[in-house]
PDB file of C-alpha atoms in Angstrom:
ATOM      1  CA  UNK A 152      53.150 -25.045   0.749  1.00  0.00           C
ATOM      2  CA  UNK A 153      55.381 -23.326  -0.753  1.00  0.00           C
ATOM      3  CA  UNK A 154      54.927 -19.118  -1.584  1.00  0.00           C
ATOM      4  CA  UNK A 155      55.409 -19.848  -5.705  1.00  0.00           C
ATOM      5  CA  UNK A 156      52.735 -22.683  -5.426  1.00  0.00           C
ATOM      6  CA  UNK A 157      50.596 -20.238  -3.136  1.00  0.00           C
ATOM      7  CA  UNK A 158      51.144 -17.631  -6.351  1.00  0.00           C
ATOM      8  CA  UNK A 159      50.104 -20.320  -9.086  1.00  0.00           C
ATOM      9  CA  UNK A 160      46.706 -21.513  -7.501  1.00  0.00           C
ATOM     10  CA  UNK A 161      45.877 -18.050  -6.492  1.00  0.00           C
ATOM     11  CA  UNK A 162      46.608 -17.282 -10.362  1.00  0.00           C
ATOM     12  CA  UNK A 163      45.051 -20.501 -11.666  1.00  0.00           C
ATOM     13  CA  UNK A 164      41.509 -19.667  -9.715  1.00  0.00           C
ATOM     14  CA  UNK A 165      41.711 -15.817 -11.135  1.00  0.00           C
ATOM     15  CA  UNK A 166      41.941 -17.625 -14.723  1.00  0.00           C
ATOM     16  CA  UNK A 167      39.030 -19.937 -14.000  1.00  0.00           C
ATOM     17  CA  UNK A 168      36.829 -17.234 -12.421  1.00  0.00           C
ATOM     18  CA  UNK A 169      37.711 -14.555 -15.156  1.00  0.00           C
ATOM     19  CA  UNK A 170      37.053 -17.395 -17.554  1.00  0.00           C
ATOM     20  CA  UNK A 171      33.631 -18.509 -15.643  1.00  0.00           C
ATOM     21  CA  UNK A 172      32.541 -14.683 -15.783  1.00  0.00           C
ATOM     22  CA  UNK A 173      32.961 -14.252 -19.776  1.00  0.00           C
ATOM     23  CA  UNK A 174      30.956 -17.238 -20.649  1.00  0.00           C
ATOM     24  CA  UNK A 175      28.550 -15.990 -18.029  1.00  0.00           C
ATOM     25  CA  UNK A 176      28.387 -12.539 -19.752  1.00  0.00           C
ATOM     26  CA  UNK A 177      28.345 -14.505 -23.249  1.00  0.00           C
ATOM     27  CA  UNK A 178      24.992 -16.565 -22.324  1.00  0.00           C
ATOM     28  CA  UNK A 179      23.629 -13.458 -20.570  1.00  0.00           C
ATOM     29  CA  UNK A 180      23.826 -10.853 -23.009  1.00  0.00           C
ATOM     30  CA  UNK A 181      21.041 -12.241 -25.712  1.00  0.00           C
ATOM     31  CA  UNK A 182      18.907 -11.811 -22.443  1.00  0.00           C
ATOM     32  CA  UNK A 183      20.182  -8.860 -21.518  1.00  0.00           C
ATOM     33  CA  UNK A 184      19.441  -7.436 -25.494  1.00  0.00           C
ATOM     34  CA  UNK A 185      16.073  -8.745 -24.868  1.00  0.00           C
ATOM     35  CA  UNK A 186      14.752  -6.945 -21.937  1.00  0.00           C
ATOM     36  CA  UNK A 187      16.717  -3.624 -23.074  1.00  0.00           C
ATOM     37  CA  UNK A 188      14.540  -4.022 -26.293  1.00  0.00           C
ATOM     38  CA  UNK A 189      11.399  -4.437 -24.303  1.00  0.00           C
ATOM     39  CA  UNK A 190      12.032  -1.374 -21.946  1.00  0.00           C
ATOM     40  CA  UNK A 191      12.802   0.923 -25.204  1.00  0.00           C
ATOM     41  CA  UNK A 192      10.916   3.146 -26.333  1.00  0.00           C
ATOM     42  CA  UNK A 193       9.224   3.902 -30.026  1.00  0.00           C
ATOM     43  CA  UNK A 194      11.518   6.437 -30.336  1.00  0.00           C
ATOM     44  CA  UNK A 195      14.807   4.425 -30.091  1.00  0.00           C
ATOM     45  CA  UNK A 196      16.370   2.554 -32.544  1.00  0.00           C
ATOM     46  CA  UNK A 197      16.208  -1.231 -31.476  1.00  0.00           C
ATOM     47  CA  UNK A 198      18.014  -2.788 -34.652  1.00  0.00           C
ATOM     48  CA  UNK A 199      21.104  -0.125 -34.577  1.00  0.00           C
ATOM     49  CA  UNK A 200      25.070  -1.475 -34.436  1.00  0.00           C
ATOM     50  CA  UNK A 201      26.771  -1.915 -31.716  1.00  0.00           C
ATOM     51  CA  UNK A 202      23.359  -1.906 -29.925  1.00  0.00           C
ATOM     52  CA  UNK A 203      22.135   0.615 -27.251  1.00  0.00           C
ATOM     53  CA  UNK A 204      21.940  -1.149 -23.999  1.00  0.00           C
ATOM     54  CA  UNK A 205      20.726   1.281 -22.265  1.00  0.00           C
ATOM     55  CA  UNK A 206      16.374   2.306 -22.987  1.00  0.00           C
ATOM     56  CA  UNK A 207      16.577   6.305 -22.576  1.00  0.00           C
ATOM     57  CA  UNK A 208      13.975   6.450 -21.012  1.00  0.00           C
ATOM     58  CA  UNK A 209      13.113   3.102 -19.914  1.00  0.00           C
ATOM     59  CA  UNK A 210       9.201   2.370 -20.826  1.00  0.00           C
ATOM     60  CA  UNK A 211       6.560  -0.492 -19.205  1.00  0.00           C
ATOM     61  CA  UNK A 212       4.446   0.175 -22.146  1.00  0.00           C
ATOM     62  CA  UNK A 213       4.845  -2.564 -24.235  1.00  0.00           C
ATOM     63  CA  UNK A 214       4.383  -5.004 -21.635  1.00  0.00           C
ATOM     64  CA  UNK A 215       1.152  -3.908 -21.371  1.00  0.00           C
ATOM     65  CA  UNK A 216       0.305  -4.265 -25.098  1.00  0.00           C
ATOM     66  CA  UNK A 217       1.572  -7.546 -25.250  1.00  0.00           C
ATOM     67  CA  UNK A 218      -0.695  -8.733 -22.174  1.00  0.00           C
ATOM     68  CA  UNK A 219      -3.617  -7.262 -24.118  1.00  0.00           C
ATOM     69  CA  UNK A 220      -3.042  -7.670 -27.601  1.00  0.00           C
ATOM     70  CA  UNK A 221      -3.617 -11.318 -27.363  1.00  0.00           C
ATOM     71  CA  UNK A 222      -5.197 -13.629 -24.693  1.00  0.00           C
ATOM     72  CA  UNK A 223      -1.778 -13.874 -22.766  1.00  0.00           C
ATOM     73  CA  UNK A 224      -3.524 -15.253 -19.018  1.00  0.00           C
ATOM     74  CA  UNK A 225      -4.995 -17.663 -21.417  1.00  0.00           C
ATOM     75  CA  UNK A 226      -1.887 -19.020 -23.316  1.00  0.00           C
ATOM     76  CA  UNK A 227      -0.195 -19.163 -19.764  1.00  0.00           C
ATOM     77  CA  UNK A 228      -3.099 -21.123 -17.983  1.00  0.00           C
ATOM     78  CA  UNK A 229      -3.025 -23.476 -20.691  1.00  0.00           C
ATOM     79  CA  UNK A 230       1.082 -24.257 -20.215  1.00  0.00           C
ATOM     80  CA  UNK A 231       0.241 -24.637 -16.554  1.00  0.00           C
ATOM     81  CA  UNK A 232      -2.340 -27.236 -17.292  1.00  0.00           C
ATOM     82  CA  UNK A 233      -0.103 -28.945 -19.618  1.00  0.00           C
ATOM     83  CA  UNK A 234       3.006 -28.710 -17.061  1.00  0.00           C
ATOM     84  CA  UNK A 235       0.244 -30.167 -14.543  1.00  0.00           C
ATOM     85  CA  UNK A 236      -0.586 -33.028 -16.613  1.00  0.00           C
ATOM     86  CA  UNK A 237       2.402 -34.330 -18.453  1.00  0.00           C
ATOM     87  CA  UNK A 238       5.434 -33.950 -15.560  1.00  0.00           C
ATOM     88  CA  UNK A 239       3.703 -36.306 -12.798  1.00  0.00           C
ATOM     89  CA  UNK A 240       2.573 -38.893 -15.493  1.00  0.00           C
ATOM     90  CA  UNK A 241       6.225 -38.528 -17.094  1.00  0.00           C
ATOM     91  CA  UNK A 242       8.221 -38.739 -13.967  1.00  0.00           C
ATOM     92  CA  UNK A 243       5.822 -42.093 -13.239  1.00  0.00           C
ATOM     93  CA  UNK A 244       6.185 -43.744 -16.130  1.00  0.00           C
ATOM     94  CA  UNK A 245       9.657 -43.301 -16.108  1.00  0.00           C
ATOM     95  CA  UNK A 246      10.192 -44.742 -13.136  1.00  0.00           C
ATOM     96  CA  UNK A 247       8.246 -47.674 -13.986  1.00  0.00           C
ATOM     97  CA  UNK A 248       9.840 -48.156 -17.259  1.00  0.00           C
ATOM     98  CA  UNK A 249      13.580 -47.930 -15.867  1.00  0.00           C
ATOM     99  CA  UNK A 250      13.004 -49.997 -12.121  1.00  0.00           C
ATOM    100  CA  UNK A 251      12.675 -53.524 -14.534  1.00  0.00           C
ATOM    101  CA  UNK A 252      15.344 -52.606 -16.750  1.00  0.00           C
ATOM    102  CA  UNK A 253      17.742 -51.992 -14.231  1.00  0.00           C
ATOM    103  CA  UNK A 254      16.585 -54.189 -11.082  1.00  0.00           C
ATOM    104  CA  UNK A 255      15.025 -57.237 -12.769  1.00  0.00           C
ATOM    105  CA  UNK A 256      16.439 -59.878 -15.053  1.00  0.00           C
ATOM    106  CA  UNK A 257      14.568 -60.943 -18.503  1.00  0.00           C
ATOM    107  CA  UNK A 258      15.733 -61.916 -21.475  1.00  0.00           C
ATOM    108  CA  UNK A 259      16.111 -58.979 -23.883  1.00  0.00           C
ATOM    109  CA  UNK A 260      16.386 -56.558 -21.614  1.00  0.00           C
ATOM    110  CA  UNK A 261      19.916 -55.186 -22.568  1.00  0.00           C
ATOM    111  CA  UNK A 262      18.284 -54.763 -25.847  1.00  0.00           C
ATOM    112  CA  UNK A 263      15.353 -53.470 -24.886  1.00  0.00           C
ATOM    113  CA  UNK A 264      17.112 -50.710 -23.513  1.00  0.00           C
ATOM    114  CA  UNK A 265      18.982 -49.704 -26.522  1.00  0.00           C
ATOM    115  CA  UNK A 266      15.896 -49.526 -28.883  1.00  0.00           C
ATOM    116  CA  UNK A 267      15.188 -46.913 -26.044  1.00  0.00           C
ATOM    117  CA  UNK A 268      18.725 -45.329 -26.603  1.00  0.00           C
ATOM    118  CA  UNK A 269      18.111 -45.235 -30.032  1.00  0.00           C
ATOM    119  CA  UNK A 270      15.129 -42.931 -30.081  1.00  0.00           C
ATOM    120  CA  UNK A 271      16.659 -40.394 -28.235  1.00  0.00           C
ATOM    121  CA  UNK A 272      19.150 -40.288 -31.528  1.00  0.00           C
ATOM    122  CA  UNK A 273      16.100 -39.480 -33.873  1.00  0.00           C
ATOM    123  CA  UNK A 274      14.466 -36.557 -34.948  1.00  0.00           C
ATOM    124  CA  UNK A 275      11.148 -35.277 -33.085  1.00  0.00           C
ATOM    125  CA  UNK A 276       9.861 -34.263 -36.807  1.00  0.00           C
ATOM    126  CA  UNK A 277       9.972 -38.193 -37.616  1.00  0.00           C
ATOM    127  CA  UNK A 278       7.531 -38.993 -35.133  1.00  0.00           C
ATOM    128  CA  UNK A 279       4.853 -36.558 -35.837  1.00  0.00           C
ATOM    129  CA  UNK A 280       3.135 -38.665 -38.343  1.00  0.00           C
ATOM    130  CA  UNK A 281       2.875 -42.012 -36.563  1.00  0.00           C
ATOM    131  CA  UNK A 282       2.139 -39.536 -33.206  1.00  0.00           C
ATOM    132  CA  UNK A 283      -0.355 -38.126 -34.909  1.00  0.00           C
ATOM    133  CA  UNK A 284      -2.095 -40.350 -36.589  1.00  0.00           C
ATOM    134  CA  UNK A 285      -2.349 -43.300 -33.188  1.00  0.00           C
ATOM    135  CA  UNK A 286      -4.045 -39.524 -31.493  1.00  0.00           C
ATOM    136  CA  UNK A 287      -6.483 -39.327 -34.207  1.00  0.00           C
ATOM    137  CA  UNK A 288      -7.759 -43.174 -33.762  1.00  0.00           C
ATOM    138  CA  UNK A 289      -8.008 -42.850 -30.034  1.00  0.00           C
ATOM    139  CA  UNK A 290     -10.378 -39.424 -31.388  1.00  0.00           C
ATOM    140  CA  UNK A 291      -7.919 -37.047 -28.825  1.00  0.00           C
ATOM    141  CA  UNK A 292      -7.075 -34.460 -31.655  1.00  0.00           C
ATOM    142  CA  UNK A 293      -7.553 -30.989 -31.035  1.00  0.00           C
ATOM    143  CA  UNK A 294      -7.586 -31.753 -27.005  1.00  0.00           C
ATOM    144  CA  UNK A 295      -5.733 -31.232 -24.198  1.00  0.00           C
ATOM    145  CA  UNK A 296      -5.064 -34.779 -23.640  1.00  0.00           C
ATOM    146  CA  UNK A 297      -3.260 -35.397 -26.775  1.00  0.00           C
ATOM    147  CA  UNK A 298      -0.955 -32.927 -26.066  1.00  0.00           C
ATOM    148  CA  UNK A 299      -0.149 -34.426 -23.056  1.00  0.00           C
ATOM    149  CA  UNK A 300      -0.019 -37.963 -24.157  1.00  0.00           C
ATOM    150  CA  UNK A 301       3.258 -38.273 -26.263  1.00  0.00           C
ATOM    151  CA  UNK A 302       5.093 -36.765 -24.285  1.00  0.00           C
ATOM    152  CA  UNK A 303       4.668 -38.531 -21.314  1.00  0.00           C
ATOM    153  CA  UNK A 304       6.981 -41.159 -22.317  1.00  0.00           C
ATOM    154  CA  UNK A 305      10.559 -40.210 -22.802  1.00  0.00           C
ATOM    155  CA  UNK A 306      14.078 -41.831 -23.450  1.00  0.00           C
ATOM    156  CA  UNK A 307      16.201 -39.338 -21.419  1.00  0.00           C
ATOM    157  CA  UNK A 308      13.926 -40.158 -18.308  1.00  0.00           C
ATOM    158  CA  UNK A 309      14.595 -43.633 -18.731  1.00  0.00           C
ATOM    159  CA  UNK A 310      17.766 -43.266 -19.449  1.00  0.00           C
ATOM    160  CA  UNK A 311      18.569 -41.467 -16.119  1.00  0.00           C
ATOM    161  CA  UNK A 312      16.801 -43.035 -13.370  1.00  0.00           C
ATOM    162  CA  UNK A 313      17.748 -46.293 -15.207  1.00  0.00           C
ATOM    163  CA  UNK A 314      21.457 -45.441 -14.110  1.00  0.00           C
ATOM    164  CA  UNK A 315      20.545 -44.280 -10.831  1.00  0.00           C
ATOM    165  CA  UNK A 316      18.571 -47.244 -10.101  1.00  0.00           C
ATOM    166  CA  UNK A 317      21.494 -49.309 -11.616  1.00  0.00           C
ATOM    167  CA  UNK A 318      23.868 -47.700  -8.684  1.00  0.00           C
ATOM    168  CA  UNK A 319      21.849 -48.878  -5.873  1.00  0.00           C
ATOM    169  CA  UNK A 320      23.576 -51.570  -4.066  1.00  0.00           C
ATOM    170  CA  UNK A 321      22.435 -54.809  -4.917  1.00  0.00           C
ATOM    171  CA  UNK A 322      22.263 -55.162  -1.109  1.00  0.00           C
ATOM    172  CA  UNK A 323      19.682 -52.982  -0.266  1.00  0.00           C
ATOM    173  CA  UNK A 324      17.611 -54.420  -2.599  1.00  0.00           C
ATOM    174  CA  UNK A 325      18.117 -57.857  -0.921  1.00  0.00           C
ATOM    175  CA  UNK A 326      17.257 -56.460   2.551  1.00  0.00           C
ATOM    176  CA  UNK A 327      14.354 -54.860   1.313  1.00  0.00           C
ATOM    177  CA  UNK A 328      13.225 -58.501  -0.407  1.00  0.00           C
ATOM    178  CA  UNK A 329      13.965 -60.452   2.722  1.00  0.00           C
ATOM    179  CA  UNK A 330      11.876 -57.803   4.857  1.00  0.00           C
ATOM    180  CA  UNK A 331       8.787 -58.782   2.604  1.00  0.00           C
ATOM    181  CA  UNK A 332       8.814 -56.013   0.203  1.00  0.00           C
ATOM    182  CA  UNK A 333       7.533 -56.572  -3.223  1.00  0.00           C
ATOM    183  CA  UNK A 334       8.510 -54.762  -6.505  1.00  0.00           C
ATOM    184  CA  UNK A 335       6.471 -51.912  -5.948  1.00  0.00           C
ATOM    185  CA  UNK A 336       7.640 -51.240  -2.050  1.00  0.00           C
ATOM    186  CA  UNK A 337      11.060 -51.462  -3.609  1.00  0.00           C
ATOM    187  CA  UNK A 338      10.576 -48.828  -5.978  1.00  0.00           C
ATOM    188  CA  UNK A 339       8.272 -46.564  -3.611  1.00  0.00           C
ATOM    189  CA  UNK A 340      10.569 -46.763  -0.732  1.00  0.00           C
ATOM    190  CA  UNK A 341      14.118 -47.578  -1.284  1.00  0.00           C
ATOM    191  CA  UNK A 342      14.428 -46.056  -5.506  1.00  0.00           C
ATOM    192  CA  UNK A 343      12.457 -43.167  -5.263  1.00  0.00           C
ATOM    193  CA  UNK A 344      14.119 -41.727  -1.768  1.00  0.00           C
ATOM    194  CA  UNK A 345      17.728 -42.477  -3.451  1.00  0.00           C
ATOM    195  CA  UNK A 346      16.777 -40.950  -7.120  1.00  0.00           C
ATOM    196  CA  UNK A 347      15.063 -37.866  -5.709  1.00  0.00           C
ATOM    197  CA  UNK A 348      17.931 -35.735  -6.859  1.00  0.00           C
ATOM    198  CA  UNK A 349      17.554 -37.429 -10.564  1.00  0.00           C
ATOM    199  CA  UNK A 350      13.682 -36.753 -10.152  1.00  0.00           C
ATOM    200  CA  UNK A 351      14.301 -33.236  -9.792  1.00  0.00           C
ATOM    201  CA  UNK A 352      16.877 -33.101 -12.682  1.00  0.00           C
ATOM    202  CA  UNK A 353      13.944 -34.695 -14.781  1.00  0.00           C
ATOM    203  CA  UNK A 354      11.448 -31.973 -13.709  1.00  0.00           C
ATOM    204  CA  UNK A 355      13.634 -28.936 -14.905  1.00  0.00           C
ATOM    205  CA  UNK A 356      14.037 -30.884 -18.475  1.00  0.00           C
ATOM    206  CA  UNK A 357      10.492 -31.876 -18.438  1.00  0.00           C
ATOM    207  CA  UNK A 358       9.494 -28.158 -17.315  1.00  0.00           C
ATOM    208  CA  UNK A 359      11.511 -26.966 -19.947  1.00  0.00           C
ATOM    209  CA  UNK A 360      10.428 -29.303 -23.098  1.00  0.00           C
ATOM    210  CA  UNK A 361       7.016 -28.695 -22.657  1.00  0.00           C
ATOM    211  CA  UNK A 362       6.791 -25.307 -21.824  1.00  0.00           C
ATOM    212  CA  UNK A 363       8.557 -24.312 -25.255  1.00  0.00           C
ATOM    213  CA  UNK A 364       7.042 -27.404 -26.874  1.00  0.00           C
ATOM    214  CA  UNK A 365       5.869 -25.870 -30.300  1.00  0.00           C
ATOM    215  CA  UNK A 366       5.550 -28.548 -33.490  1.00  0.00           C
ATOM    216  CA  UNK A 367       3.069 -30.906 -31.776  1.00  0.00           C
ATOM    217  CA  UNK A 368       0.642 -28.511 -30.348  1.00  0.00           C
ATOM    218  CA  UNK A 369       0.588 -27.005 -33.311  1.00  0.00           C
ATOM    219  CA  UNK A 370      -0.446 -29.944 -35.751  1.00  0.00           C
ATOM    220  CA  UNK A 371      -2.470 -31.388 -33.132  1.00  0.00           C
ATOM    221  CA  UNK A 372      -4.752 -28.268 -31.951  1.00  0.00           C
ATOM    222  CA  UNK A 373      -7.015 -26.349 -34.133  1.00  0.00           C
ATOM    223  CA  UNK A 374      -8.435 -24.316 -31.602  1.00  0.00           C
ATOM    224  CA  UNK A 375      -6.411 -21.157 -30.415  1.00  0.00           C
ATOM    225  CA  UNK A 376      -7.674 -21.413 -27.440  1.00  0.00           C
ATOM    226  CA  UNK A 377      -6.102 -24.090 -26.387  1.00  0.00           C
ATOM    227  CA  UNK A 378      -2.883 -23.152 -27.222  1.00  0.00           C
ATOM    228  CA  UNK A 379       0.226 -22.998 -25.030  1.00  0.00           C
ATOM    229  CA  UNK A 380       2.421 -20.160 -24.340  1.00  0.00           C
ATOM    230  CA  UNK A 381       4.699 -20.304 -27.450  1.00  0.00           C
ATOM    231  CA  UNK A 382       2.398 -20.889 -30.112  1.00  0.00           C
ATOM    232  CA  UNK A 383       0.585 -17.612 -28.366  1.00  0.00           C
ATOM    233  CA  UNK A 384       4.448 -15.947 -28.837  1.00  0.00           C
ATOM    234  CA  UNK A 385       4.334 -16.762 -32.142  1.00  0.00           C
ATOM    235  CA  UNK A 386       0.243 -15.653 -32.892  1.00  0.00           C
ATOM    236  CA  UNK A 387       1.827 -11.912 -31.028  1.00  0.00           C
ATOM    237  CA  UNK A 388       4.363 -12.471 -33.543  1.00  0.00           C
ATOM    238  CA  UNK A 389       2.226 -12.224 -36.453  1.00  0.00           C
ATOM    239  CA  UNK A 390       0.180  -9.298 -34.956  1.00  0.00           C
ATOM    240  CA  UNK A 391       3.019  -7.215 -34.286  1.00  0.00           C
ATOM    241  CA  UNK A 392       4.576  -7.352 -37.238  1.00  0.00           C
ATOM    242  CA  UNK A 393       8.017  -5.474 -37.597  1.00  0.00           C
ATOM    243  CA  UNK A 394       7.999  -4.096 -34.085  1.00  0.00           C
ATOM    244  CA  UNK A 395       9.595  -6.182 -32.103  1.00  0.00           C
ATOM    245  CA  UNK A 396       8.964  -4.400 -28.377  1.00  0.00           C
ATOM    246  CA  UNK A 397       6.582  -6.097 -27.681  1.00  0.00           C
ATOM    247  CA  UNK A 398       7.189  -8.880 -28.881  1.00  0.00           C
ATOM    248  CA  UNK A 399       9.993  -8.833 -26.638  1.00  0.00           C
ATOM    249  CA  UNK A 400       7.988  -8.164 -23.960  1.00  0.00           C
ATOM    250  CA  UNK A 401       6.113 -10.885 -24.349  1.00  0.00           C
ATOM    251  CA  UNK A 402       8.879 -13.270 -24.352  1.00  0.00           C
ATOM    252  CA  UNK A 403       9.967 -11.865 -21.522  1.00  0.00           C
ATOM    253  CA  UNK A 404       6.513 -12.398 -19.269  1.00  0.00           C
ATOM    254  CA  UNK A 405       6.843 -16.224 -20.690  1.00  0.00           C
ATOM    255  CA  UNK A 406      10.089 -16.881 -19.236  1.00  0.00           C
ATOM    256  CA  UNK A 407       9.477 -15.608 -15.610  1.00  0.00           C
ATOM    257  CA  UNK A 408       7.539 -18.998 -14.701  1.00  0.00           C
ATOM    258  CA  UNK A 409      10.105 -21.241 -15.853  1.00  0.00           C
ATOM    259  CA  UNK A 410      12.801 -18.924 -14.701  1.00  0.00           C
ATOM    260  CA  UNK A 411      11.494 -19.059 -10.970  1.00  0.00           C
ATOM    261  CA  UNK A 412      11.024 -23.172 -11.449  1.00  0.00           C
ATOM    262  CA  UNK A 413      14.799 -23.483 -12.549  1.00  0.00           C
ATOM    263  CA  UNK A 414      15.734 -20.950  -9.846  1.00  0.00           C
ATOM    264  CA  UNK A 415      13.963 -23.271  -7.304  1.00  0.00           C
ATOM    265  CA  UNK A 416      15.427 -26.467  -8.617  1.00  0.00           C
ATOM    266  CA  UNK A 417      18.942 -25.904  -9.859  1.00  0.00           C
ATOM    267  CA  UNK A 418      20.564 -26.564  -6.895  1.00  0.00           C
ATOM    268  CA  UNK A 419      19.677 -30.455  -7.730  1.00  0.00           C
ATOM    269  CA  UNK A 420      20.688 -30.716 -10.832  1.00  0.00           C
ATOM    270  CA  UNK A 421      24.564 -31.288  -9.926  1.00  0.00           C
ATOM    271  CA  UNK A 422      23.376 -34.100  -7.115  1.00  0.00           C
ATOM    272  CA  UNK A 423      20.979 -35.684  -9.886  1.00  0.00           C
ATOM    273  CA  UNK A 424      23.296 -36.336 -12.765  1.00  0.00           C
ATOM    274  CA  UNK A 425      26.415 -37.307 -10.671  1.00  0.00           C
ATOM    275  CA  UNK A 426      23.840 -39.684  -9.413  1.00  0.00           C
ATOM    276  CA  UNK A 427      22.747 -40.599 -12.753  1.00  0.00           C
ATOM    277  CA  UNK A 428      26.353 -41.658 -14.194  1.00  0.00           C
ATOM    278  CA  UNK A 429      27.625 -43.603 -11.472  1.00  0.00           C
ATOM    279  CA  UNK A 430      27.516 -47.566 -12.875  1.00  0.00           C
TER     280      UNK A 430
END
């Protein structure tokens, strides 16, 4: 190796690093703005250009008031229960949805899959009516239950473990036949050990949509109290009016929970979709 080639990858991993670091900084600092607002006090200007960083002095306060201004143990209980109930049922009916569409063969399967695909292209808005009106026969409005229902069922999930089921050798699958193993053993015992990585992708996106889910809680609940994190964001929203401490505050208690579940999880996410576009 050759000192000049030495000198240009030293110089071409200082680029990528520098490079790395700004977008870093650029995706951190509307986080960074928001816990600076939440540690300010009264006193200081929160809305001022180019924006003080730095809370002189830095205040708990508002944290405090946003706990206690509205039922915020409540709101969180509630995501938990939702989180709870929708991620299991979602991650199995997933599975069970994409183990025939990319083990077995049926006639119309290919397309089958596509009218799957082609959901993922359409608005969520468009499927509030017909959502909301098969939860109102089945008598599930204003319940936990159809808040969970919908959204057990979701293209991306399919999508995914479809392709990492896809990428099992054909094989395997033979062996595990010959050995005696129906459908079910297949998927229990040879799928699920290969797609774990893809099954822990799926929980951080799951996590994620239905902790900040907003729209359908909202038409579908008419009792506060039953109400997940954000639309409790938003009722502090409407209390607090212009001041937006602690509102910020607020946020900020939200996002610990699914902070610490991404924190806990990330280091899948590379494994799982790597896994999931192979084939």
């Amino acid at each position: 190796m050759t000192p000049v080639y030495r000198i240009r990858r030293t110089l071409r991993s200082l680029l990528t690093y520098v490079l790395l670091c700004a977008i870093a900084v650029l995706f951190m600092a509307p986080f960074a703005l928001l816990l600076s607002t939440a540690l300010k006090s009264s006193g200081q200007d929160v809305f001022g250009f180019p924006p003080q960083w730095i809370p002189r002095p830095p205040v708990l306060t508002w944290f405090g008031e946003a706990w206690s201004t509205i039922p915020f143990a409540r709101y969180l209980l509630n995501s938990v229960i939702y989180e709870i109930g929708i991620i299991p049922a979602y991650l199995v009916v997933s599975a069970l949805t994409a183990y025939p569409l990319a083990v077995m063969r049926f006639r119309g399967r290919t397309v089958l899959f596509y009218l799957f695909l082609a959901t993922m292209f359409m608005p969520a808005e468009v499927l509030l009516i017909p959502r909301f009106m098969v939860v109102s026969q089945l008598g599930l409005n204003d319940t936990y239950v159809g808040v969970m229902l919908p959204a057990i069922l979701s293209a991306i999930g399919i999508f995914l473990l479809r392709q990492t089921f896809a990428a099992v050798p054909r094989e395997l699958l033979d062996a595990a036949a010959i050995d005696g193993c129906g459908h079910l053993r297949v998927l229990w015992h040879v799928m699920v050990p290969v797609a774990r990585p893809t099954f822990a992708v799926l929980s951080i996106l799951g996590f994620i949509s239905v902790w900040n889910s907003f729209i359908w809680p909202l038409v579908v609940l008419n009792d506060t109290d039953k109400y997940p994190i954000v639309l409790g964001l938003a009722f502090l929203s409407g209390i607090a009016g212009n001041d937006v401490r602690g509102l910020a505050a607020g946020t900020i208690i939200s996002i610990i929970p699914i902070t610490v579940f991404f924190l806990l999880m990330q280091r899948h996410i590379l494994d799982g979709m790597s896994g999931a576009v192979k084939g």
